[in-house]
Amino acid sequence: MTTETIKYQRKELELKALLEITQAINENQSEVVLANIFKFTCLVHLNIKAMVLYVAKEGAFEKIIAHGVKSKVPQLIPLDDIISEKDSDQLRIELPDGYSFQDLETYLPVYHKDKMLAILFLKRKDLSQDLDLDFTQALTNILVVALENKRFARKQLQQEVLNREIAIASQVQQMLFPAELPFTDKLKAKVTYFPHSMVGGDYYDLIQRSKDEVFFCIADVSGKGFAAALLMSNFQATLRTLLRSDADLKMIVNQLNFTLFENTKGERFITFFLGYYNFKTNKFHYVNAGHNAPILCGNIPGKIELLNAGTTILGAFEKLPFLEIDEKENLKDFTIHLYTDGVTEATNEEGEEYGEDRLEDFVLKHLCVDPDDFHREFFKEMNDFSKDIPLRDDLTLLSLRFR
């Protein structure tokens, strides 16, 4: 057989190999199918007896093809264990004890620009015959790029699904908040809410059960995203159902805790504050379930009170270990500021938190002012403190002025 005949036959086999792999790519075959077609194409049409193909994936090279290898080869090669020189196609790989590529004859690194995408280790069937390394490298490149495109498309699809979930969760969360807050001579309410991301974990509400009775609350669910939004939606539905009944605060909190624990088995929790005021009797009742203590001003002239009484966080225990309902009488002209920890955990350029002390000092200097004025002045001070430092958590401030 002449040299020309051998070259012709080799080119014919290479064309068959190229045709088979490109046809599989055009048919949008799966990654597993593409890898298998590539393997059998190399073994049948090219002068290859044994091969191992590693493809770059998230800080390492992962073995996706291995055939005809007797020595023990690693499943993953960390990127830090490979030193490559693109200009000379030289590689130096550090392998753990017991691993080697001694069965294999040579290797072909596959690059895209300056990034190494894959490494093909191989051994010829017939050592007397040459192997067109350039063609084999090009064929490997075609496969690896196809695999990269598939991974990219999958990630893009996953991101689109995630974005849709986030958008839905954001809509769900917005529906939890009251569409309007009262702003009358009798009760003025003002809220400022800054979610850390599109979907936050804060919740606030105000429900007027009758012309003389009003419930108000603030809560912070552990976690973020779609699951947190759904959990808070379920929490709100349970709360509103209970508030439409004749249940007292003790029964409401116990039932909320039971429902939350039953749904999450103690893996999620909610900090929660619930207050109730009766304009006719001038009585105020509240329970604090592990939440930042709201600040009451107007009960004691010139002073503030922290509303701490209550219980622990909801959802951590099947049955609350203790529960205290606090009551204050003869409240006629007062203000309550409810907030989440995003307020006190806001930081400045030095990493210092705004803190509870600064918040309490600010309230002392602005006792029972109009809620709009309070929020305007407070967030001016907050911005002066934190400058352009981004929030680390959701921030909610709800101010209620009762007369």
Tab-separated table of C-alpha atoms in Angstrom:
chain	number	residue	atom	x	y	z
A	1	MET	CA	0.000	0.000	0.000
A	2	THR	CA	1.481	3.310	-1.047
A	3	THR	CA	1.974	6.307	1.209
A	4	GLU	CA	-0.580	8.270	-0.799
A	5	THR	CA	-3.166	5.516	-0.356
A	6	ILE	CA	-2.559	5.480	3.395
A	7	LYS	CA	-2.951	9.254	3.575
A	8	TYR	CA	-6.140	9.077	1.514
A	9	GLN	CA	-7.631	6.379	3.748
A	10	ARG	CA	-6.679	8.321	6.854
A	11	LYS	CA	-8.330	11.477	5.513
A	12	GLU	CA	-11.424	9.469	4.660
A	13	LEU	CA	-11.619	8.118	8.209
A	14	GLU	CA	-11.074	11.598	9.627
A	15	LEU	CA	-13.917	12.942	7.525
A	16	LYS	CA	-16.190	10.143	8.783
A	17	ALA	CA	-15.226	11.013	12.355
A	18	LEU	CA	-15.909	14.694	11.749
A	19	LEU	CA	-19.230	13.928	10.083
A	20	GLU	CA	-20.441	11.705	12.927
A	21	ILE	CA	-19.621	14.151	15.706
A	22	THR	CA	-21.017	17.217	13.876
A	23	GLN	CA	-24.178	15.308	12.955
A	24	ALA	CA	-24.714	14.399	16.611
A	25	ILE	CA	-24.213	18.041	17.613
A	26	ASN	CA	-26.689	19.216	14.955
A	27	GLU	CA	-29.225	16.691	16.228
A	28	ASN	CA	-28.886	18.310	19.679
A	29	GLN	CA	-27.921	15.051	21.343
A	30	SER	CA	-27.343	15.025	25.097
A	31	GLU	CA	-23.907	15.539	26.641
A	32	VAL	CA	-23.635	11.829	27.478
A	33	VAL	CA	-24.516	10.821	23.920
A	34	LEU	CA	-22.062	13.330	22.450
A	35	ALA	CA	-19.267	12.019	24.672
A	36	ASN	CA	-20.007	8.412	23.680
A	37	ILE	CA	-20.132	9.227	19.966
A	38	PHE	CA	-16.841	11.093	20.254
A	39	LYS	CA	-15.254	8.134	22.049
A	40	PHE	CA	-16.374	5.504	19.566
A	41	THR	CA	-15.546	7.776	16.620
A	42	CYS	CA	-11.985	8.144	17.873
A	43	LEU	CA	-11.620	4.419	18.525
A	44	VAL	CA	-13.130	3.299	15.210
A	45	HIS	CA	-11.953	5.920	12.716
A	46	LEU	CA	-8.726	7.214	14.244
A	47	ASN	CA	-5.548	5.432	15.270
A	48	ILE	CA	-6.496	5.522	18.972
A	49	LYS	CA	-6.494	2.540	21.336
A	50	ALA	CA	-6.860	4.160	24.776
A	51	MET	CA	-8.035	7.601	25.836
A	52	VAL	CA	-9.033	9.776	28.785
A	53	LEU	CA	-10.768	13.127	28.300
A	54	TYR	CA	-10.923	15.785	31.025
A	55	VAL	CA	-13.152	18.848	30.651
A	56	ALA	CA	-12.893	22.036	32.731
A	57	LYS	CA	-15.729	22.469	35.237
A	58	GLU	CA	-15.766	24.982	38.114
A	59	GLY	CA	-12.158	25.076	39.281
A	60	ALA	CA	-11.202	21.554	38.213
A	61	PHE	CA	-10.936	19.200	35.263
A	62	GLU	CA	-13.496	16.397	35.364
A	63	LYS	CA	-13.062	13.033	33.667
A	64	ILE	CA	-15.928	12.447	31.226
A	65	ILE	CA	-14.401	9.729	29.009
A	66	ALA	CA	-12.050	6.868	29.912
A	67	HIS	CA	-11.354	3.824	27.739
A	68	GLY	CA	-8.630	1.205	27.599
A	69	VAL	CA	-6.730	2.537	30.613
A	70	LYS	CA	-5.338	0.078	33.140
A	71	SER	CA	-3.636	2.535	35.473
A	72	LYS	CA	-5.672	4.428	38.069
A	73	VAL	CA	-6.565	7.926	36.848
A	74	PRO	CA	-8.284	10.617	38.978
A	75	GLN	CA	-11.904	11.617	38.495
A	76	LEU	CA	-11.048	15.271	39.167
A	77	ILE	CA	-7.847	17.237	38.711
A	78	PRO	CA	-7.923	20.552	40.604
A	79	LEU	CA	-7.007	23.535	38.472
A	80	ASP	CA	-4.239	24.450	40.927
A	81	ASP	CA	-2.553	21.074	40.255
A	82	ILE	CA	-2.070	21.873	36.560
A	83	ILE	CA	0.630	24.150	35.201
A	84	SER	CA	0.216	24.808	31.487
A	85	GLU	CA	2.233	26.667	28.876
A	86	LYS	CA	0.015	27.359	25.878
A	87	ASP	CA	2.803	28.402	23.507
A	88	SER	CA	4.611	25.091	23.884
A	89	ASP	CA	1.565	22.930	24.758
A	90	GLN	CA	3.499	21.748	27.804
A	91	LEU	CA	1.648	20.527	30.883
A	92	ARG	CA	2.803	19.632	34.349
A	93	ILE	CA	0.213	17.822	36.463
A	94	GLU	CA	0.552	16.929	40.124
A	95	LEU	CA	-1.267	13.656	40.839
A	96	PRO	CA	-2.014	12.057	44.224
A	97	ASP	CA	-0.123	8.907	45.165
A	98	GLY	CA	-1.371	5.830	43.315
A	99	TYR	CA	-2.599	7.756	40.257
A	100	SER	CA	-0.781	7.967	36.905
A	101	PHE	CA	-1.176	8.259	33.153
A	102	GLN	CA	1.564	5.732	32.408
A	103	ASP	CA	-0.662	3.676	30.078
A	104	LEU	CA	-1.100	6.681	27.816
A	105	GLU	CA	1.309	7.913	25.210
A	106	THR	CA	0.648	11.638	24.860
A	107	TYR	CA	-1.780	14.415	25.664
A	108	LEU	CA	-3.505	17.201	23.761
A	109	PRO	CA	-4.560	20.368	25.609
A	110	VAL	CA	-7.563	22.143	24.103
A	111	TYR	CA	-7.715	25.932	24.415
A	112	HIS	CA	-10.191	28.681	23.695
A	113	LYS	CA	-8.165	31.871	23.509
A	114	ASP	CA	-6.044	31.690	26.678
A	115	LYS	CA	-8.367	29.398	28.597
A	116	MET	CA	-7.717	25.658	28.637
A	117	LEU	CA	-11.041	23.881	28.161
A	118	ALA	CA	-9.972	20.230	28.091
A	119	ILE	CA	-7.096	17.730	28.116
A	120	LEU	CA	-7.159	14.574	25.986
A	121	PHE	CA	-4.753	11.786	26.973
A	122	LEU	CA	-4.386	9.024	24.367
A	123	LYS	CA	-2.467	5.998	23.091
A	124	ARG	CA	-2.190	4.825	19.485
A	125	LYS	CA	-3.383	1.433	18.253
A	126	ASP	CA	-0.470	1.063	15.855
A	127	LEU	CA	2.701	2.721	17.057
A	128	SER	CA	4.162	2.432	13.551
A	129	GLN	CA	1.451	4.703	12.169
A	130	ASP	CA	1.194	8.394	12.831
A	131	LEU	CA	-1.811	10.045	14.415
A	132	ASP	CA	-2.891	13.412	13.069
A	133	LEU	CA	-2.676	15.292	16.342
A	134	ASP	CA	-3.899	18.548	14.828
A	135	PHE	CA	-7.068	16.891	13.546
A	136	THR	CA	-7.628	15.015	16.814
A	137	GLN	CA	-7.183	18.265	18.734
A	138	ALA	CA	-9.614	20.062	16.412
A	139	LEU	CA	-12.192	17.283	16.751
A	140	THR	CA	-11.836	17.420	20.539
A	141	ASN	CA	-12.267	21.183	20.379
A	142	ILE	CA	-15.539	20.766	18.470
A	143	LEU	CA	-16.852	18.378	21.134
A	144	VAL	CA	-15.747	20.510	24.079
A	145	VAL	CA	-17.246	23.706	22.625
A	146	ALA	CA	-20.518	21.838	22.039
A	147	LEU	CA	-20.487	20.655	25.673
A	148	GLU	CA	-19.695	24.205	26.856
A	149	ASN	CA	-22.595	25.565	24.805
A	150	LYS	CA	-24.942	22.992	26.314
A	151	ARG	CA	-23.823	23.859	29.842
A	152	PHE	CA	-24.196	27.559	29.108
A	153	ALA	CA	-27.703	27.036	27.697
A	154	ARG	CA	-28.646	24.967	30.747
A	155	LYS	CA	-27.335	27.635	33.132
A	156	GLN	CA	-29.160	30.306	31.152
A	157	LEU	CA	-32.379	28.310	31.401
A	158	GLN	CA	-31.842	27.792	35.133
A	159	GLN	CA	-31.247	31.528	35.539
A	160	GLU	CA	-34.429	32.305	33.624
A	161	VAL	CA	-36.374	29.922	35.873
A	162	LEU	CA	-34.777	31.520	38.937
A	163	ASN	CA	-35.622	35.010	37.672
A	164	ARG	CA	-39.245	33.946	37.152
A	165	GLU	CA	-39.358	32.483	40.662
A	166	ILE	CA	-37.910	35.695	42.094
A	167	ALA	CA	-40.436	37.795	40.177
A	168	ILE	CA	-43.307	35.613	41.442
A	169	ALA	CA	-41.947	35.716	44.996
A	170	SER	CA	-41.660	39.497	44.773
A	171	GLN	CA	-45.291	39.738	43.641
A	172	VAL	CA	-46.370	37.403	46.435
A	173	GLN	CA	-44.527	39.510	48.959
A	174	GLN	CA	-46.003	42.780	47.713
A	175	MET	CA	-49.474	41.296	48.146
A	176	LEU	CA	-48.689	40.618	51.810
A	177	PHE	CA	-48.259	44.293	52.610
A	178	PRO	CA	-51.320	46.493	53.196
A	179	ALA	CA	-52.250	48.488	50.085
A	180	GLU	CA	-52.869	51.581	52.218
A	181	LEU	CA	-52.038	52.625	55.760
A	182	PRO	CA	-54.349	54.864	57.820
A	183	PHE	CA	-53.469	58.544	57.983
A	184	THR	CA	-56.195	60.210	60.005
A	185	ASP	CA	-56.377	62.396	63.081
A	186	LYS	CA	-57.063	59.244	65.086
A	187	LEU	CA	-54.218	57.094	63.687
A	188	LYS	CA	-51.339	58.016	61.430
A	189	ALA	CA	-49.092	55.276	60.052
A	190	LYS	CA	-45.946	55.560	57.996
A	191	VAL	CA	-43.710	52.757	56.699
A	192	THR	CA	-40.333	52.758	54.970
A	193	TYR	CA	-39.281	49.455	53.467
A	194	PHE	CA	-36.013	48.711	51.665
A	195	PRO	CA	-35.622	45.065	50.601
A	196	HIS	CA	-32.048	43.820	50.444
A	197	SER	CA	-32.876	42.086	47.150
A	198	MET	CA	-35.955	41.659	44.974
A	199	VAL	CA	-37.428	39.336	47.589
A	200	GLY	CA	-36.997	40.225	51.222
A	201	GLY	CA	-37.819	38.466	54.460
A	202	ASP	CA	-39.591	41.336	56.258
A	203	TYR	CA	-43.333	41.631	56.761
A	204	TYR	CA	-45.539	44.283	58.337
A	205	ASP	CA	-49.303	44.626	58.582
A	206	LEU	CA	-52.086	46.686	60.104
A	207	ILE	CA	-55.613	45.329	60.481
A	208	GLN	CA	-58.544	47.341	61.825
A	209	ARG	CA	-60.990	44.774	63.169
A	210	SER	CA	-63.556	47.440	64.043
A	211	LYS	CA	-63.719	51.224	64.317
A	212	ASP	CA	-62.273	50.967	67.838
A	213	GLU	CA	-59.858	48.029	67.459
A	214	VAL	CA	-56.604	47.842	65.546
A	215	PHE	CA	-53.961	45.127	65.282
A	216	PHE	CA	-50.498	45.841	63.943
A	217	CYS	CA	-47.446	43.656	63.521
A	218	ILE	CA	-43.956	43.344	62.136
A	219	ALA	CA	-42.007	40.164	61.384
A	220	ASP	CA	-38.765	38.874	59.910
A	221	VAL	CA	-38.550	35.372	58.425
A	222	SER	CA	-35.284	33.450	58.360
A	223	GLY	CA	-33.949	33.001	54.849
A	224	LYS	CA	-34.754	34.793	51.621
A	225	GLY	CA	-36.170	34.068	48.197
A	226	PHE	CA	-39.173	32.133	46.990
A	227	ALA	CA	-39.359	29.734	49.952
A	228	ALA	CA	-39.261	32.600	52.466
A	229	ALA	CA	-41.940	34.522	50.563
A	230	LEU	CA	-44.237	31.484	50.497
A	231	LEU	CA	-43.637	30.839	54.184
A	232	MET	CA	-44.480	34.435	55.033
A	233	SER	CA	-47.578	34.241	52.814
A	234	ASN	CA	-48.774	31.200	54.754
A	235	PHE	CA	-47.946	32.986	58.026
A	236	GLN	CA	-49.969	36.049	57.012
A	237	ALA	CA	-52.950	33.948	55.941
A	238	THR	CA	-52.955	32.160	59.300
A	239	LEU	CA	-52.594	35.449	61.194
A	240	ARG	CA	-55.429	37.169	59.366
A	241	THR	CA	-57.716	34.170	59.856
A	242	LEU	CA	-57.010	34.251	63.584
A	243	LEU	CA	-57.532	38.017	63.793
A	244	ARG	CA	-61.001	37.642	62.262
A	245	SER	CA	-61.922	35.315	65.115
A	246	ASP	CA	-62.340	36.145	68.770
A	247	ALA	CA	-58.929	34.669	69.653
A	248	ASP	CA	-56.862	36.616	72.158
A	249	LEU	CA	-53.155	37.389	71.691
A	250	LYS	CA	-52.059	34.327	73.627
A	251	MET	CA	-54.095	31.969	71.474
A	252	ILE	CA	-53.002	33.745	68.274
A	253	VAL	CA	-49.286	33.450	69.040
A	254	ASN	CA	-49.544	29.822	70.156
A	255	GLN	CA	-51.433	28.907	66.986
A	256	LEU	CA	-48.959	30.789	64.758
A	257	ASN	CA	-46.080	28.955	66.412
A	258	PHE	CA	-47.774	25.565	66.045
A	259	THR	CA	-48.597	26.125	62.360
A	260	LEU	CA	-45.096	27.365	61.585
A	261	PHE	CA	-43.407	24.462	63.377
A	262	GLU	CA	-45.723	21.964	61.702
A	263	ASN	CA	-44.883	23.377	58.261
A	264	THR	CA	-41.097	23.671	58.697
A	265	LYS	CA	-40.284	21.081	61.418
A	266	GLY	CA	-38.170	23.664	63.225
A	267	GLU	CA	-35.944	24.406	60.224
A	268	ARG	CA	-37.302	27.945	59.718
A	269	PHE	CA	-38.292	30.545	62.258
A	270	ILE	CA	-39.889	33.977	62.387
A	271	THR	CA	-39.333	36.863	64.768
A	272	PHE	CA	-42.653	38.590	65.330
A	273	PHE	CA	-44.282	41.453	67.209
A	274	LEU	CA	-48.048	41.790	67.513
A	275	GLY	CA	-49.810	44.733	69.103
A	276	TYR	CA	-53.485	45.447	69.805
A	277	TYR	CA	-55.023	48.802	70.735
A	278	ASN	CA	-58.584	49.638	71.704
A	279	PHE	CA	-59.492	53.312	71.208
A	280	LYS	CA	-62.577	52.946	73.392
A	281	THR	CA	-60.842	51.507	76.463
A	282	ASN	CA	-57.416	53.122	75.773
A	283	LYS	CA	-55.794	49.774	76.491
A	284	PHE	CA	-52.781	48.442	74.615
A	285	HIS	CA	-51.738	44.765	74.620
A	286	TYR	CA	-48.734	43.292	72.894
A	287	VAL	CA	-46.525	40.225	72.596
A	288	ASN	CA	-42.940	40.177	71.317
A	289	ALA	CA	-41.722	36.851	69.864
A	290	GLY	CA	-37.981	37.357	69.697
A	291	HIS	CA	-38.200	40.492	67.573
A	292	ASN	CA	-36.331	43.782	67.909
A	293	ALA	CA	-38.124	45.619	70.702
A	294	PRO	CA	-40.423	48.337	69.315
A	295	ILE	CA	-40.050	51.742	70.962
A	296	LEU	CA	-43.017	53.328	72.747
A	297	CYS	CA	-43.056	57.030	73.519
A	298	GLY	CA	-45.800	59.105	75.127
A	299	ASN	CA	-46.674	56.781	77.991
A	300	ILE	CA	-44.074	58.286	80.337
A	301	PRO	CA	-43.393	61.993	79.666
A	302	GLY	CA	-39.931	62.605	78.238
A	303	LYS	CA	-39.013	58.919	78.201
A	304	ILE	CA	-39.206	55.882	75.937
A	305	GLU	CA	-40.086	52.265	76.688
A	306	LEU	CA	-38.875	49.130	74.946
A	307	LEU	CA	-41.591	46.565	74.287
A	308	ASN	CA	-39.753	43.340	75.151
A	309	ALA	CA	-42.339	41.195	76.906
A	310	GLY	CA	-43.520	38.081	75.137
A	311	THR	CA	-41.836	34.847	74.145
A	312	THR	CA	-39.071	33.359	72.022
A	313	ILE	CA	-38.942	33.177	68.207
A	314	LEU	CA	-41.782	31.347	66.477
A	315	GLY	CA	-41.205	28.011	64.777
A	316	ALA	CA	-38.186	26.870	66.783
A	317	PHE	CA	-40.183	24.817	69.306
A	318	GLU	CA	-43.318	22.752	68.903
A	319	LYS	CA	-44.636	24.404	72.079
A	320	LEU	CA	-43.488	27.818	73.253
A	321	PRO	CA	-41.496	27.440	76.498
A	322	PHE	CA	-42.955	30.644	77.977
A	323	LEU	CA	-45.395	33.364	76.954
A	324	GLU	CA	-46.174	36.756	78.506
A	325	ILE	CA	-48.788	39.216	77.257
A	326	ASP	CA	-48.052	42.750	78.394
A	327	GLU	CA	-50.769	45.369	78.925
A	328	LYS	CA	-50.626	49.142	79.251
A	329	GLU	CA	-53.635	51.196	80.312
A	330	ASN	CA	-54.759	54.797	79.803
A	331	LEU	CA	-52.774	55.299	76.615
A	332	LYS	CA	-54.359	58.170	74.681
A	333	ASP	CA	-51.603	60.055	72.881
A	334	PHE	CA	-48.586	57.933	71.999
A	335	THR	CA	-46.314	56.667	69.222
A	336	ILE	CA	-44.809	53.265	68.537
A	337	HIS	CA	-41.861	52.668	66.210
A	338	LEU	CA	-41.518	49.068	64.983
A	339	TYR	CA	-38.462	48.028	62.995
A	340	THR	CA	-36.435	45.085	61.729
A	341	ASP	CA	-32.739	44.489	62.320
A	342	GLY	CA	-31.840	46.001	58.955
A	343	VAL	CA	-32.204	49.383	60.694
A	344	THR	CA	-29.755	48.764	63.519
A	345	GLU	CA	-27.365	46.612	61.460
A	346	ALA	CA	-26.769	49.264	58.790
A	347	THR	CA	-23.025	49.983	58.721
A	348	ASN	CA	-20.777	52.928	57.947
A	349	GLU	CA	-17.480	53.032	56.049
A	350	GLU	CA	-15.597	51.759	59.114
A	351	GLY	CA	-17.879	48.726	59.424
A	352	GLU	CA	-19.538	50.130	62.562
A	353	GLU	CA	-23.245	49.323	62.969
A	354	TYR	CA	-25.845	52.036	63.501
A	355	GLY	CA	-27.006	50.136	66.570
A	356	GLU	CA	-29.903	50.262	68.985
A	357	ASP	CA	-28.383	53.031	71.120
A	358	ARG	CA	-28.330	55.509	68.242
A	359	LEU	CA	-31.900	54.604	67.309
A	360	GLU	CA	-33.140	55.082	70.867
A	361	ASP	CA	-31.304	58.413	71.170
A	362	PHE	CA	-32.887	59.594	67.930
A	363	VAL	CA	-36.380	58.665	69.168
A	364	LEU	CA	-35.740	60.506	72.449
A	365	LYS	CA	-34.916	63.638	70.465
A	366	HIS	CA	-38.024	63.229	68.300
A	367	LEU	CA	-40.704	62.167	70.776
A	368	CYS	CA	-44.165	61.701	69.266
A	369	VAL	CA	-43.517	63.763	66.159
A	370	ASP	CA	-45.567	63.285	63.017
A	371	PRO	CA	-44.617	59.935	61.375
A	372	ASP	CA	-43.793	61.588	58.036
A	373	ASP	CA	-41.463	64.059	59.725
A	374	PHE	CA	-39.909	61.312	61.814
A	375	HIS	CA	-39.091	59.148	58.785
A	376	ARG	CA	-37.730	62.069	56.785
A	377	GLU	CA	-35.393	63.143	59.586
A	378	PHE	CA	-34.410	59.611	60.558
A	379	PHE	CA	-33.375	58.489	57.097
A	380	LYS	CA	-31.476	61.717	56.596
A	381	GLU	CA	-29.445	60.776	59.683
A	382	MET	CA	-29.182	57.160	58.511
A	383	ASN	CA	-27.832	58.244	55.121
A	384	ASP	CA	-25.328	60.588	56.770
A	385	PHE	CA	-24.154	57.665	58.884
A	386	SER	CA	-23.896	54.921	56.255
A	387	LYS	CA	-23.079	57.070	53.192
A	388	ASP	CA	-23.183	54.727	50.188
A	389	ILE	CA	-22.573	51.477	52.079
A	390	PRO	CA	-25.162	48.929	50.850
A	391	LEU	CA	-27.615	47.375	53.287
A	392	ARG	CA	-26.746	43.907	54.594
A	393	ASP	CA	-30.370	42.967	55.231
A	394	ASP	CA	-33.932	44.072	54.569
A	395	LEU	CA	-34.867	47.283	56.357
A	396	THR	CA	-38.364	48.089	57.613
A	397	LEU	CA	-39.459	50.952	59.855
A	398	LEU	CA	-43.159	51.248	60.754
A	399	SER	CA	-44.254	54.248	62.836
A	400	LEU	CA	-47.751	54.531	64.354
A	401	ARG	CA	-49.101	57.736	65.937
A	402	PHE	CA	-52.230	57.205	68.093
A	403	ARG	CA	-54.420	60.051	69.363
